[in-house]
PDB file of C-alpha atoms in Angstrom:
ATOM      1  CA  ARG A  16       0.039  -0.422   0.232  1.00 69.00           C
ATOM      2  CA  LYS A  17       0.885   3.213  -0.544  1.00 77.00           C
ATOM      3  CA  GLU A  18       2.321   6.185   1.934  1.00 88.00           C
ATOM      4  CA  VAL A  19      -0.392   8.484  -0.019  1.00 92.00           C
ATOM      5  CA  GLU A  20      -2.826   7.663  -1.759  1.00 94.00           C
ATOM      6  CA  GLN A  21      -5.633  10.308  -4.266  1.00 94.00           C
ATOM      7  CA  ASP A  22      -7.179   9.827  -7.145  1.00 92.00           C
ATOM      8  CA  PRO A  23      -5.709  11.013 -10.145  1.00 90.00           C
ATOM      9  CA  GLY A  24      -8.889  12.643 -11.198  1.00 89.00           C
ATOM     10  CA  PRO A  25      -9.412  14.595 -13.225  1.00 94.00           C
ATOM     11  CA  PHE A  26     -12.355  16.254 -11.503  1.00 95.00           C
ATOM     12  CA  ASN A  27     -13.714  17.808 -14.470  1.00 97.00           C
ATOM     13  CA  VAL A  28     -16.404  21.117 -13.104  1.00 97.00           C
ATOM     14  CA  PRO A  29     -18.936  23.519 -13.952  1.00 97.00           C
ATOM     15  CA  GLU A  30     -18.076  27.553 -12.405  1.00 98.00           C
ATOM     16  CA  GLY A  31     -19.429  27.761  -8.664  1.00 98.00           C
ATOM     17  CA  ALA A  32     -19.728  23.415  -7.841  1.00 98.00           C
ATOM     18  CA  THR A  33     -18.710  22.345  -4.603  1.00 98.00           C
ATOM     19  CA  VAL A  34     -15.754  19.343  -5.219  1.00 97.00           C
ATOM     20  CA  ALA A  35     -14.215  16.854  -2.852  1.00 96.00           C
ATOM     21  CA  PHE A  36     -10.794  15.905  -2.611  1.00 94.00           C
ATOM     22  CA  ASN A  37     -10.131  12.352  -0.523  1.00 95.00           C
ATOM     23  CA  CYS A  38      -6.627  11.230   0.771  1.00 96.00           C
ATOM     24  CA  THR A  39      -5.452   7.763   2.209  1.00 96.00           C
ATOM     25  CA  TYR A  40      -2.361   8.312   4.513  1.00 94.00           C
ATOM     26  CA  SER A  41      -1.058   4.382   5.911  1.00 92.00           C
ATOM     27  CA  ASN A  42       0.828   5.329   8.342  1.00 88.00           C
ATOM     28  CA  SER A  43      -1.141   5.646  12.020  1.00 88.00           C
ATOM     29  CA  ALA A  44       1.589   7.721  13.384  1.00 84.00           C
ATOM     30  CA  SER A  45       1.445  10.355  11.027  1.00 85.00           C
ATOM     31  CA  GLN A  46       1.058  13.612  12.966  1.00 83.00           C
ATOM     32  CA  SER A  47       0.931  16.679  10.207  1.00 88.00           C
ATOM     33  CA  PHE A  48      -1.293  16.842   6.812  1.00 92.00           C
ATOM     34  CA  PHE A  49      -1.237  20.291   4.428  1.00 94.00           C
ATOM     35  CA  TRP A  50      -2.788  20.464   1.013  1.00 97.00           C
ATOM     36  CA  TYR A  51      -0.602  22.265  -1.376  1.00 97.00           C
ATOM     37  CA  ARG A  52      -2.374  22.975  -5.308  1.00 97.00           C
ATOM     38  CA  GLN A  53       0.471  22.763  -8.097  1.00 97.00           C
ATOM     39  CA  ASP A  54      -0.200  24.861 -11.328  1.00 96.00           C
ATOM     40  CA  CYS A  55       1.105  22.950 -14.674  1.00 92.00           C
ATOM     41  CA  ARG A  56       4.741  24.062 -14.505  1.00 90.00           C
ATOM     42  CA  LYS A  57       4.882  25.461 -11.633  1.00 94.00           C
ATOM     43  CA  GLU A  58       6.138  24.374  -7.788  1.00 96.00           C
ATOM     44  CA  PRO A  59       3.383  22.700  -5.355  1.00 97.00           C
ATOM     45  CA  LYS A  60       2.323  26.322  -2.984  1.00 96.00           C
ATOM     46  CA  LEU A  61       0.289  25.525   0.432  1.00 95.00           C
ATOM     47  CA  LEU A  62      -2.840  25.784  -0.043  1.00 96.00           C
ATOM     48  CA  MET A  63      -3.644  25.092   3.567  1.00 93.00           C
ATOM     49  CA  SER A  64      -2.417  22.596   6.566  1.00 90.00           C
ATOM     50  CA  VAL A  65      -4.970  21.170   7.812  1.00 91.00           C
ATOM     51  CA  TYR A  66      -5.565  20.494  12.392  1.00 83.00           C
ATOM     52  CA  SER A  67      -7.753  17.864  13.783  1.00 85.00           C
ATOM     53  CA  SER A  68     -11.171  19.785  14.527  1.00 85.00           C
ATOM     54  CA  GLY A  69     -10.799  20.680  10.821  1.00 87.00           C
ATOM     55  CA  ASN A  70     -11.009  24.112   9.307  1.00 91.00           C
ATOM     56  CA  GLU A  71     -11.785  26.372   6.919  1.00 94.00           C
ATOM     57  CA  ASP A  72     -10.058  29.523   4.479  1.00 94.00           C
ATOM     58  CA  GLY A  73     -12.800  30.957   2.750  1.00 96.00           C
ATOM     59  CA  ARG A  74     -13.753  28.888   0.138  1.00 97.00           C
ATOM     60  CA  PHE A  75     -11.467  25.846   1.103  1.00 97.00           C
ATOM     61  CA  THR A  76     -12.537  23.396   3.673  1.00 97.00           C
ATOM     62  CA  ALA A  77      -9.810  20.790   5.257  1.00 96.00           C
ATOM     63  CA  GLN A  78     -11.027  17.950   7.272  1.00 96.00           C
ATOM     64  CA  LEU A  79      -8.653  15.505   9.254  1.00 95.00           C
ATOM     65  CA  ASN A  80     -10.128  11.507  10.173  1.00 94.00           C
ATOM     66  CA  ARG A  81      -7.050  10.181  12.618  1.00 92.00           C
ATOM     67  CA  ALA A  82      -9.750   6.915  13.558  1.00 93.00           C
ATOM     68  CA  SER A  83      -9.528   6.017   9.417  1.00 94.00           C
ATOM     69  CA  GLN A  84      -6.592   7.816   8.160  1.00 95.00           C
ATOM     70  CA  TYR A  85      -8.065   9.993   5.355  1.00 93.00           C
ATOM     71  CA  ILE A  86      -7.678  14.045   4.887  1.00 96.00           C
ATOM     72  CA  SER A  87     -10.185  15.042   2.741  1.00 97.00           C
ATOM     73  CA  LEU A  88     -10.231  18.516   0.594  1.00 97.00           C
ATOM     74  CA  LEU A  89     -13.695  21.099  -0.012  1.00 97.00           C
ATOM     75  CA  ILE A  90     -14.241  23.922  -2.622  1.00 98.00           C
ATOM     76  CA  ARG A  91     -17.207  25.474  -3.009  1.00 98.00           C
ATOM     77  CA  ASP A  92     -18.181  27.820  -5.212  1.00 98.00           C
ATOM     78  CA  SER A  93     -15.195  26.315  -7.546  1.00 98.00           C
ATOM     79  CA  LYS A  94     -13.596  30.073  -9.536  1.00 98.00           C
ATOM     80  CA  LEU A  95     -11.908  28.496 -12.682  1.00 98.00           C
ATOM     81  CA  SER A  96      -8.890  29.695 -11.437  1.00 97.00           C
ATOM     82  CA  ASP A  97      -9.012  26.525  -9.404  1.00 98.00           C
ATOM     83  CA  SER A  98      -8.331  24.014 -11.848  1.00 98.00           C
ATOM     84  CA  ALA A  99      -5.079  22.569 -11.136  1.00 97.00           C
ATOM     85  CA  THR A 100      -3.509  19.608  -9.441  1.00 97.00           C
ATOM     86  CA  TYR A 101      -3.938  19.668  -6.240  1.00 97.00           C
ATOM     87  CA  LEU A 102      -1.430  17.654  -3.721  1.00 96.00           C
ATOM     88  CA  CYS A 103      -2.467  15.996  -0.754  1.00 95.00           C
ATOM     89  CA  VAL A 104       0.967  15.276   1.769  1.00 94.00           C
ATOM     90  CA  VAL A 105       1.926  13.786   5.241  1.00 91.00           C
ATOM     91  CA  THR A 106       4.177  13.859   7.620  1.00 85.00           C
ATOM     92  CA  GLY A 107       5.930  10.653   8.562  1.00 68.00           C
ATOM     93  CA  SER A 108       9.022  10.472  10.132  1.00 61.00           C
ATOM     94  CA  GLY A 109      10.929  13.404  11.239  1.00 61.00           C
ATOM     95  CA  GLN A 110      11.444  15.348   8.795  1.00 64.00           C
ATOM     96  CA  ASN A 111      10.692  13.238   5.990  1.00 74.00           C
ATOM     97  CA  PHE A 112       7.326  15.017   4.437  1.00 84.00           C
ATOM     98  CA  VAL A 113       5.217  12.048   2.138  1.00 88.00           C
ATOM     99  CA  PHE A 114       2.810  13.291  -1.245  1.00 92.00           C
ATOM    100  CA  GLY A 115       0.550  11.983  -2.501  1.00 93.00           C
ATOM    101  CA  PRO A 116       0.524  11.989  -7.087  1.00 93.00           C
ATOM    102  CA  GLY A 117      -2.269  15.057  -6.726  1.00 94.00           C
ATOM    103  CA  THR A 118      -5.575  15.293  -7.495  1.00 96.00           C
ATOM    104  CA  ARG A 119      -6.604  17.498 -11.683  1.00 96.00           C
ATOM    105  CA  LEU A 120      -9.412  19.886 -11.327  1.00 97.00           C
ATOM    106  CA  SER A 121     -10.636  21.375 -14.070  1.00 97.00           C
ATOM    107  CA  VAL A 122     -13.341  23.715 -13.408  1.00 98.00           C
ATOM    108  CA  LEU A 123     -14.929  24.480 -16.828  1.00 97.00           C
ATOM    109  CA  PRO A 124     -17.122  27.692 -17.754  1.00 95.00           C
TER     110      PRO A 124
ATOM    111  CA  SER B  24      10.439  37.356   4.488  1.00 81.00           C
ATOM    112  CA  GLN B  25      10.994  34.992   3.656  1.00 82.00           C
ATOM    113  CA  THR B  26      12.283  33.156   0.199  1.00 90.00           C
ATOM    114  CA  ILE B  27      13.700  29.923  -2.214  1.00 94.00           C
ATOM    115  CA  HIS B  28      15.165  31.035  -4.973  1.00 94.00           C
ATOM    116  CA  GLN B  29      16.989  28.484  -6.629  1.00 96.00           C
ATOM    117  CA  TRP B  30      18.695  28.833 -10.472  1.00 91.00           C
ATOM    118  CA  PRO B  31      19.131  27.555 -13.729  1.00 92.00           C
ATOM    119  CA  ALA B  32      15.640  27.825 -14.437  1.00 94.00           C
ATOM    120  CA  THR B  33      15.839  25.507 -16.798  1.00 95.00           C
ATOM    121  CA  LEU B  34      18.927  23.007 -17.902  1.00 96.00           C
ATOM    122  CA  VAL B  35      19.765  20.606 -20.342  1.00 97.00           C
ATOM    123  CA  GLN B  36      22.745  18.113 -20.312  1.00 97.00           C
ATOM    124  CA  PRO B  37      23.945  15.558 -21.629  1.00 97.00           C
ATOM    125  CA  VAL B  38      24.146  12.066 -20.515  1.00 97.00           C
ATOM    126  CA  GLY B  39      27.599  11.354 -18.736  1.00 97.00           C
ATOM    127  CA  SER B  40      27.616  16.006 -17.927  1.00 97.00           C
ATOM    128  CA  PRO B  41      27.723  16.624 -14.297  1.00 97.00           C
ATOM    129  CA  LEU B  42      25.266  18.613 -12.374  1.00 96.00           C
ATOM    130  CA  SER B  43      25.585  21.608 -10.408  1.00 96.00           C
ATOM    131  CA  LEU B  44      22.104  23.109  -8.333  1.00 96.00           C
ATOM    132  CA  GLU B  45      22.120  25.870  -6.137  1.00 96.00           C
ATOM    133  CA  CYS B  46      19.558  26.986  -3.821  1.00 96.00           C
ATOM    134  CA  THR B  47      19.218  29.395  -1.166  1.00 96.00           C
ATOM    135  CA  VAL B  48      16.607  30.945   1.523  1.00 95.00           C
ATOM    136  CA  GLU B  49      16.402  34.754   2.744  1.00 94.00           C
ATOM    137  CA  GLY B  50      14.741  35.406   5.481  1.00 91.00           C
ATOM    138  CA  THR B  51      15.268  33.068   8.250  1.00 88.00           C
ATOM    139  CA  SER B  52      16.936  30.769   9.977  1.00 86.00           C
ATOM    140  CA  ASN B  53      18.277  27.060  10.545  1.00 87.00           C
ATOM    141  CA  PRO B  54      16.252  26.667   8.081  1.00 89.00           C
ATOM    142  CA  ASN B  55      15.483  22.523   7.348  1.00 89.00           C
ATOM    143  CA  LEU B  56      16.281  21.861   3.727  1.00 93.00           C
ATOM    144  CA  TYR B  57      15.180  19.696   0.816  1.00 93.00           C
ATOM    145  CA  TRP B  58      15.059  18.504  -2.494  1.00 95.00           C
ATOM    146  CA  TYR B  59      12.291  17.186  -4.926  1.00 95.00           C
ATOM    147  CA  ARG B  60      12.566  16.000  -8.019  1.00 95.00           C
ATOM    148  CA  GLN B  61       9.088  15.190 -10.873  1.00 94.00           C
ATOM    149  CA  ALA B  62       9.342  13.703 -13.510  1.00 88.00           C
ATOM    150  CA  ALA B  63       7.050  14.151 -16.494  1.00 83.00           C
ATOM    151  CA  GLY B  64       3.474  13.709 -15.633  1.00 80.00           C
ATOM    152  CA  ARG B  65       3.801  12.513 -11.628  1.00 83.00           C
ATOM    153  CA  GLY B  66       4.321  13.032  -7.918  1.00 86.00           C
ATOM    154  CA  LEU B  67       7.065  14.905  -5.641  1.00 91.00           C
ATOM    155  CA  GLN B  68      10.249  12.331  -4.694  1.00 90.00           C
ATOM    156  CA  LEU B  69      11.950  13.223  -1.511  1.00 90.00           C
ATOM    157  CA  LEU B  70      15.825  13.023  -2.418  1.00 93.00           C
ATOM    158  CA  PHE B  71      17.274  14.715   0.230  1.00 93.00           C
ATOM    159  CA  TYR B  72      17.038  16.273   3.163  1.00 89.00           C
ATOM    160  CA  SER B  73      19.451  18.582   5.651  1.00 91.00           C
ATOM    161  CA  VAL B  74      18.167  20.170   9.634  1.00 86.00           C
ATOM    162  CA  GLY B  75      21.738  21.403   9.479  1.00 88.00           C
ATOM    163  CA  ILE B  76      25.198  22.602   7.813  1.00 93.00           C
ATOM    164  CA  GLY B  77      27.502  19.287   6.604  1.00 91.00           C
ATOM    165  CA  GLN B  78      23.682  16.838   8.533  1.00 91.00           C
ATOM    166  CA  ILE B  79      22.604  14.584   5.023  1.00 92.00           C
ATOM    167  CA  SER B  80      20.116  12.397   5.064  1.00 89.00           C
ATOM    168  CA  SER B  81      18.681  10.556   1.547  1.00 87.00           C
ATOM    169  CA  GLU B  82      15.723   9.114   0.840  1.00 81.00           C
ATOM    170  CA  VAL B  83      16.079   6.932  -2.314  1.00 79.00           C
ATOM    171  CA  PRO B  84      19.797   4.846  -3.174  1.00 65.00           C
ATOM    172  CA  GLN B  85      21.211   6.913  -7.037  1.00 78.00           C
ATOM    173  CA  ASN B  86      23.381   8.866  -8.779  1.00 89.00           C
ATOM    174  CA  LEU B  87      22.857  11.836  -6.789  1.00 94.00           C
ATOM    175  CA  SER B  88      24.287  14.210  -3.576  1.00 95.00           C
ATOM    176  CA  ALA B  89      23.261  17.235  -1.969  1.00 96.00           C
ATOM    177  CA  SER B  90      25.685  19.302  -0.160  1.00 96.00           C
ATOM    178  CA  ARG B  91      25.270  22.474   2.923  1.00 96.00           C
ATOM    179  CA  PRO B  92      28.224  23.736   2.594  1.00 95.00           C
ATOM    180  CA  GLN B  93      26.576  27.556   4.531  1.00 95.00           C
ATOM    181  CA  ASP B  94      23.231  27.060   6.803  1.00 93.00           C
ATOM    182  CA  ARG B  95      20.915  28.367   3.864  1.00 94.00           C
ATOM    183  CA  GLN B  96      23.001  26.898   1.282  1.00 96.00           C
ATOM    184  CA  PHE B  97      21.601  23.561  -0.277  1.00 97.00           C
ATOM    185  CA  ILE B  98      24.056  22.215  -3.149  1.00 97.00           C
ATOM    186  CA  LEU B  99      22.526  19.488  -5.506  1.00 96.00           C
ATOM    187  CA  SER B 100      24.806  17.503  -7.884  1.00 96.00           C
ATOM    188  CA  SER B 101      25.616  15.009 -10.037  1.00 96.00           C
ATOM    189  CA  LYS B 102      29.080  13.841 -11.508  1.00 95.00           C
ATOM    190  CA  LYS B 103      26.997  11.739 -14.446  1.00 95.00           C
ATOM    191  CA  LEU B 104      24.319  12.610 -15.043  1.00 96.00           C
ATOM    192  CA  LEU B 105      21.839   9.615 -16.497  1.00 95.00           C
ATOM    193  CA  LEU B 106      18.849   9.677 -19.342  1.00 95.00           C
ATOM    194  CA  SER B 107      16.103   8.634 -16.208  1.00 92.00           C
ATOM    195  CA  ASP B 108      17.743  11.653 -14.075  1.00 94.00           C
ATOM    196  CA  SER B 109      15.588  14.780 -16.615  1.00 95.00           C
ATOM    197  CA  GLY B 110      12.642  15.722 -14.267  1.00 95.00           C
ATOM    198  CA  PHE B 111      11.966  19.046 -12.169  1.00 96.00           C
ATOM    199  CA  TYR B 112      13.850  19.857  -9.122  1.00 97.00           C
ATOM    200  CA  LEU B 113      12.260  21.739  -6.075  1.00 97.00           C
ATOM    201  CA  CYS B 114      14.356  22.734  -3.318  1.00 97.00           C
ATOM    202  CA  ALA B 115      12.028  23.380  -0.611  1.00 95.00           C
ATOM    203  CA  TRP B 116      12.646  25.105   3.178  1.00 93.00           C
ATOM    204  CA  SER B 117      10.904  24.692   6.725  1.00 90.00           C
ATOM    205  CA  VAL B 118      11.167  25.865  10.016  1.00 81.00           C
ATOM    206  CA  ARG B 119       9.842  24.592  13.068  1.00 63.00           C
ATOM    207  CA  THR B 120       7.522  26.391  15.110  1.00 54.00           C
ATOM    208  CA  SER B 121       6.252  25.440  18.948  1.00 52.00           C
ATOM    209  CA  GLY B 122       2.633  24.773  18.174  1.00 46.00           C
ATOM    210  CA  ARG B 123       1.874  24.168  15.029  1.00 50.00           C
ATOM    211  CA  ALA B 124       2.551  22.248  12.141  1.00 55.00           C
ATOM    212  CA  TYR B 125       5.919  23.234  10.129  1.00 81.00           C
ATOM    213  CA  GLU B 126       4.778  23.838   6.659  1.00 86.00           C
ATOM    214  CA  GLN B 127       7.319  23.347   2.882  1.00 91.00           C
ATOM    215  CA  TYR B 128       7.322  26.137   1.098  1.00 94.00           C
ATOM    216  CA  PHE B 129       9.262  25.951  -2.416  1.00 96.00           C
ATOM    217  CA  GLY B 130      11.220  27.712  -4.495  1.00 96.00           C
ATOM    218  CA  PRO B 131      10.714  28.031  -8.024  1.00 96.00           C
ATOM    219  CA  GLY B 132      12.664  24.778  -9.895  1.00 96.00           C
ATOM    220  CA  THR B 133      14.637  23.306 -12.306  1.00 97.00           C
ATOM    221  CA  ARG B 134      13.596  22.142 -15.707  1.00 96.00           C
ATOM    222  CA  LEU B 135      16.865  19.361 -15.805  1.00 96.00           C
ATOM    223  CA  THR B 136      16.713  17.317 -19.766  1.00 96.00           C
ATOM    224  CA  VAL B 137      19.865  14.977 -19.521  1.00 96.00           C
ATOM    225  CA  THR B 138      20.234  14.382 -24.284  1.00 97.00           C
TER     226      THR B 138
END
């Protein structure tokens, strides 16, 4: 089983739609969790950290379920500019950050 | 504010040639530093990380090496490039802050093509 798994997509959604991504991780001792977005041929950029209590930043909501070992990202009112690949990241032992393969989102006009 | 620089932005090198990629961070001290590679259409693969000057941990055995000669400088090298070394090389830094998870921040990357 891979350490971090994501549905690669693509998710094709119309503008204004709500879309949700899930990510599962295998290491129950993982400490920190993040969502990044990566535009084509660019570096990943931090979207948000994921806290145990869940957190929201504008149209984006992240949730963590430690018991089931998954993280979710919800995007409301999708914009064309949300089109990107969304990477789930989990910290392993020490300083090891493990990236998922990413989920590609295309928001269509 | 913190910034991270990488150069060059793009590089085309023949098989068997040496490689040196440099990364520097400004605006922070004692960062953790990381080198990743992303092959075309693939996810990020952690190559090396460093928690201090001269301290390098390797995640994947390969013909690459890394060095950290100064606190905010991280160098990725190879003596002889292989075709499989082609990819998008990303440097990242993170700092641990008390009471919250530490995030990683990426440089703009170097796109390497080995021919």
